[in-house]
Coordinates of C-alpha atoms in Angstrom, one line a residue:
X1 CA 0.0 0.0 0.0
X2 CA 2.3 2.3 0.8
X3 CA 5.6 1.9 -1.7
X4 CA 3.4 2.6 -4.7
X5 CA 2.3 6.3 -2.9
X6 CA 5.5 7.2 -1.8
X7 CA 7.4 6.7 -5.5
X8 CA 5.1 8.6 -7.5
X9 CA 6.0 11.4 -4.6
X10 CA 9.5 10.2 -5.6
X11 CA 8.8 10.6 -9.3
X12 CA 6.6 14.2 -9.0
X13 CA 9.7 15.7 -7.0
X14 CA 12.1 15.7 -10.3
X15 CA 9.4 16.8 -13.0
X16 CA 10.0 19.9 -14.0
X17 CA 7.9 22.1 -16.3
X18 CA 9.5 25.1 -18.2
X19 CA 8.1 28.6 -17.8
X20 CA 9.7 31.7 -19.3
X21 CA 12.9 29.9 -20.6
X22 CA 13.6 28.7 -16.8
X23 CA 12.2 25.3 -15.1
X24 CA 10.7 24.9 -12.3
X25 CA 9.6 22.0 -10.0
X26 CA 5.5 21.2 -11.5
X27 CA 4.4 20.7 -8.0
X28 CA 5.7 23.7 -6.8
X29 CA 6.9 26.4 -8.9
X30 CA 9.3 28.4 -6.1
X31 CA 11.6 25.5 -6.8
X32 CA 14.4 26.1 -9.8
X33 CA 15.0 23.0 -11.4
X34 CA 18.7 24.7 -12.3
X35 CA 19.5 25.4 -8.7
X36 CA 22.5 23.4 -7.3
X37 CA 19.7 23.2 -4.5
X38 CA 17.8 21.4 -7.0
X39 CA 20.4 19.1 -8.1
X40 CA 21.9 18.2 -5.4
X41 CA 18.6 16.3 -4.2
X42 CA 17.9 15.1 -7.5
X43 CA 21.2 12.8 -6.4
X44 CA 19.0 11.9 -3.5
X45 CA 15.7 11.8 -5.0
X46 CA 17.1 9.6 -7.5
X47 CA 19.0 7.2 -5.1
X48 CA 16.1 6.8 -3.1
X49 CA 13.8 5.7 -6.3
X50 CA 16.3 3.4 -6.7
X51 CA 16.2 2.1 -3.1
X52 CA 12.3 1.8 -3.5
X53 CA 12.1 0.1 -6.9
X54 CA 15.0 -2.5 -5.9
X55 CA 12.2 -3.9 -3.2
X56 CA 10.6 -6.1 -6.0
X57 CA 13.4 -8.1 -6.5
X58 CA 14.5 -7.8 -2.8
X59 CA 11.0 -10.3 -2.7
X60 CA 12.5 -12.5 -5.6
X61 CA 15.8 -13.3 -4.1
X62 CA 14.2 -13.9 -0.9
X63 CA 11.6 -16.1 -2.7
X64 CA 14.1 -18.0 -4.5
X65 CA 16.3 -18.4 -2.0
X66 CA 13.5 -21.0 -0.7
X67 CA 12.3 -21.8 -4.0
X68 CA 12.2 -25.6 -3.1
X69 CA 10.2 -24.6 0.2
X70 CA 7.4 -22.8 -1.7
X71 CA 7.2 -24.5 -4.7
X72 CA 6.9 -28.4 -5.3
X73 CA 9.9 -29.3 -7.7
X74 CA 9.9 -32.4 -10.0
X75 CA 9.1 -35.5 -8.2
X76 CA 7.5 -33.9 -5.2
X77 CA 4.1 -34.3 -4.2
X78 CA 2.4 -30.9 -5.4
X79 CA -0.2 -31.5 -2.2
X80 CA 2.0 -32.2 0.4
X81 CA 4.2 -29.5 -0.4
X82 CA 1.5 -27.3 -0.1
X83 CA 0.0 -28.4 2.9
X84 CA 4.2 -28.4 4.4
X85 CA 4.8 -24.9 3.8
X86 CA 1.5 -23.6 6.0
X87 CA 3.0 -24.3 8.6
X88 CA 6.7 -24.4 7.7
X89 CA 8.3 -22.1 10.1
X90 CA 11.3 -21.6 7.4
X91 CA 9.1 -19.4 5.4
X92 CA 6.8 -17.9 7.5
X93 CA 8.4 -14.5 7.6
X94 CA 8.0 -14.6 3.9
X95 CA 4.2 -16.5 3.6
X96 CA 2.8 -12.3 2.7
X97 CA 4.7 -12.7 -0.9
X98 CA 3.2 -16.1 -2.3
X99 CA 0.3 -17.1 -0.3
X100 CA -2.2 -15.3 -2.5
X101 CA -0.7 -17.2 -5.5
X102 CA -0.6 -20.5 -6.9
X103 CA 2.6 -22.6 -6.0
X104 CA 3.6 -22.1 -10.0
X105 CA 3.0 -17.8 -10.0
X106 CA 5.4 -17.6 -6.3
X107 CA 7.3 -14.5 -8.0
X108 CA 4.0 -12.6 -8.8
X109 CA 3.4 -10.4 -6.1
X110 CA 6.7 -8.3 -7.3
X111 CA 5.2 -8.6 -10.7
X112 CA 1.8 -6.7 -9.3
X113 CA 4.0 -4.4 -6.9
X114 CA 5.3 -2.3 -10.2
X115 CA 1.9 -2.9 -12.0
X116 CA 0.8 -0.6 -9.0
X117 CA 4.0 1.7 -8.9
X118 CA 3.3 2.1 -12.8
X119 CA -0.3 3.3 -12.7
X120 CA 0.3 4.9 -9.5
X121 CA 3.5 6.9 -10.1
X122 CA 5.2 6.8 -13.3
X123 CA 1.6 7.2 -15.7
X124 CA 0.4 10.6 -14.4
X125 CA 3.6 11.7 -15.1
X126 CA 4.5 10.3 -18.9
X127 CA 1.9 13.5 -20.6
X128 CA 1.2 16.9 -19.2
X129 CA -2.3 16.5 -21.8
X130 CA -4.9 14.8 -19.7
X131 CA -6.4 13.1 -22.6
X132 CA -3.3 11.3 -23.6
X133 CA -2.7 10.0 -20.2
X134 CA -6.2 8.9 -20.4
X135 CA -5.5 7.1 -23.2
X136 CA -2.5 5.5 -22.5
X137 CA -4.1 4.8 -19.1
X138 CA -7.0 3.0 -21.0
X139 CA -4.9 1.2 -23.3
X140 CA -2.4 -0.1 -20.8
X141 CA -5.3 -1.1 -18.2
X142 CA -7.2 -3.1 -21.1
X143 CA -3.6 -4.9 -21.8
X144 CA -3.8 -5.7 -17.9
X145 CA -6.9 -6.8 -17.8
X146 CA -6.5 -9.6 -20.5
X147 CA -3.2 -10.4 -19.2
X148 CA -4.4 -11.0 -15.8
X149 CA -7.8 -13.0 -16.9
X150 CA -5.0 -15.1 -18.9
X151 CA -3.0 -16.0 -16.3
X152 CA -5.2 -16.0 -13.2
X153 CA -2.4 -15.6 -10.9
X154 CA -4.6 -16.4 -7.0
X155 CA -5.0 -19.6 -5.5
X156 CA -9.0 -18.0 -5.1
X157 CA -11.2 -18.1 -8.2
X158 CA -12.8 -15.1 -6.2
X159 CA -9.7 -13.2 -6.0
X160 CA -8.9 -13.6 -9.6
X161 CA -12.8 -12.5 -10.2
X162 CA -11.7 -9.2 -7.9
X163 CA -9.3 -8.6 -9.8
X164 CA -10.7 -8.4 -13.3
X165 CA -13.8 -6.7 -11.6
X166 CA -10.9 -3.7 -10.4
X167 CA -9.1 -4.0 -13.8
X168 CA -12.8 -3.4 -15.4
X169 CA -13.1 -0.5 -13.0
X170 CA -9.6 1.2 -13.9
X171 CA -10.7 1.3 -17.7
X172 CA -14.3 2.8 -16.8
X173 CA -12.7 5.2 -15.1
X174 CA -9.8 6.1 -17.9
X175 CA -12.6 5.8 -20.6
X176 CA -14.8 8.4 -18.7
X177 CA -11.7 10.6 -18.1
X178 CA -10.8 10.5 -22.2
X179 CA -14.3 10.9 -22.9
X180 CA -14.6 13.9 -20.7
X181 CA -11.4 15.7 -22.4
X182 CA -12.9 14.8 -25.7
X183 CA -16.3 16.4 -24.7
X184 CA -17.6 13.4 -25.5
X185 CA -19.8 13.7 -22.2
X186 CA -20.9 17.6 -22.7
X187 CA -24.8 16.0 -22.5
X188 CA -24.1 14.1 -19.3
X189 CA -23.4 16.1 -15.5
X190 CA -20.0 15.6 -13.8
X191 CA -21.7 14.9 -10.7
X192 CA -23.4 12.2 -12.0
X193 CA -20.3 10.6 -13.9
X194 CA -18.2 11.2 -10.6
X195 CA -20.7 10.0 -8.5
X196 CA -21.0 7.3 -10.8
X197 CA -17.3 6.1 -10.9
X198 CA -17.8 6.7 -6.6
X199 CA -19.9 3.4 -6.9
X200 CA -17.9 1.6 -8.9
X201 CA -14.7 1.7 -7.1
X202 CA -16.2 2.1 -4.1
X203 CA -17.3 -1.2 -4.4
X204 CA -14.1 -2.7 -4.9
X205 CA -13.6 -2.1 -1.2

C-alpha cells in the first residue's frame, strides 16, 4: 500500500515544467530546477527511487532463495508441499509474498508491486495533456486486464474475479476521463459521472 504512494512522490519531485525559458519544479513552482539546491537532491531523490524500486526483486531473491520450500519441484508431491509450507516455520516471515498465488506464479506479487508503482506513479507523469494520459491509461489497463484474466495468478477463483472486476473498473474510469477531455460527455453532469465512478470503485472495497 504504501511503496506505490510514496514513489510517485518520488517521481513528481524531479518533473519539471518550463516557464519563461527557466524550469521549475511542476508541484511547486518556487523550486528552480537549475538550482545546485535542485540538483543536489535530485542525487538523493534519485538514489532513493532506486532504493524503492529495488524492493521487487528484494522479494524475488528472498523467494528464490527458498524456491524448493514454496514451490513443489519435479518428483515432489504438489499437495504435500503445499499443505508443508502452511505451517513451515522456514518461510513464514515470507508467507505475505506467495500465499495469495498458486505454487507455479510464487514470483508474482513483485510482478503486481510495479503494476501498481506504474499506474500509481510513473503514468500521471509520462503526458502533461490529460487526454493522452487517459489514453494511454486506458490502453495499458485493457492490456492488464487480458493479461491478468489469462493467467489467473490467485489460488482463489474469487480473488482472480476481484481482480478483473478492479481492472474493469480502472478502464471505466480512464474511458470516462478520455471521454470527458474529448467532450464526449458535454450532455451528461459531472456529478453524476463522478458520483458514478464513486460506486464503482467504491465497491471494490
Amino acid at each position: 500500500l504504501v511503496l506505490p504512494p510514496v514513489t510517485r512522490v518520488q517521481f513528481e519531485a524531479l518533473d519539471c515544467m518550463q516557464v519563461m525559458n527557466k524550469h521549475y519544479v511542476r508541484i511547486d513552482t518556487n523550486i528552480d530546477c537549475s538550482s545546485p539546491e535542485f540538483i543536489r537532491f535530485v542525487f538523493v531523490d534519485v538514489l532513493l527511487v532506486a532504493i524503492y524500486l529495488s524492493v521487487p526483486l528484494l522479494w524475488y531473491w528472498l523467494l528464490k532463495r527458498k524456491l524448493s520450500r514454496i514451490y513443489p519441484q519435479k518428483g515432489a508431491d504438489s499437495k504435500e508441499v503445499l499443505r508443508y509450507r502452511e505451517i513451515d516455520p522456514g518461510v513464514r516471515p515470507i508467507k505475505f509474498l506467495f500465499d495469495a498465488y498458486k505454487p507455479k506464479y510464487w514470483y508474482f506479487e513483485g510482478i503486481e508491486m510495479l503494476r501498481r508503482i506504474f499506474f500509481v506513479g510513473v503514468l500521471p507523469l509520462m503526458s502533461t495533456k490529460s487526454s493522452r494520459k487517459a489514453a494511454l491509461g486506458l490502453f495499458l489497463s485493457l492490456f492488464s486486464s487480458v493479461f491478468y484474466r489469462e493467467v489467473e495468478p490467485f489460488r482463489r477463483p474469487s480473488a482472480n474475479t476481484l481482480m478483473q472486476f478492479a481492472h474493469h473498473a480502472i478502464m471505466l474510469t480512464f474511458g470516462m476521463a478520455l471521454a470527458i477531455n474529448t467532450e464526449l460527455t458535454n450532455n451528461v453532469s459531472y456529478i453524476v459521472i463522478g458520483v458514478f465512478l464513486l460506486i464503482i470503485n467504491a465497491s471494490i472495497i
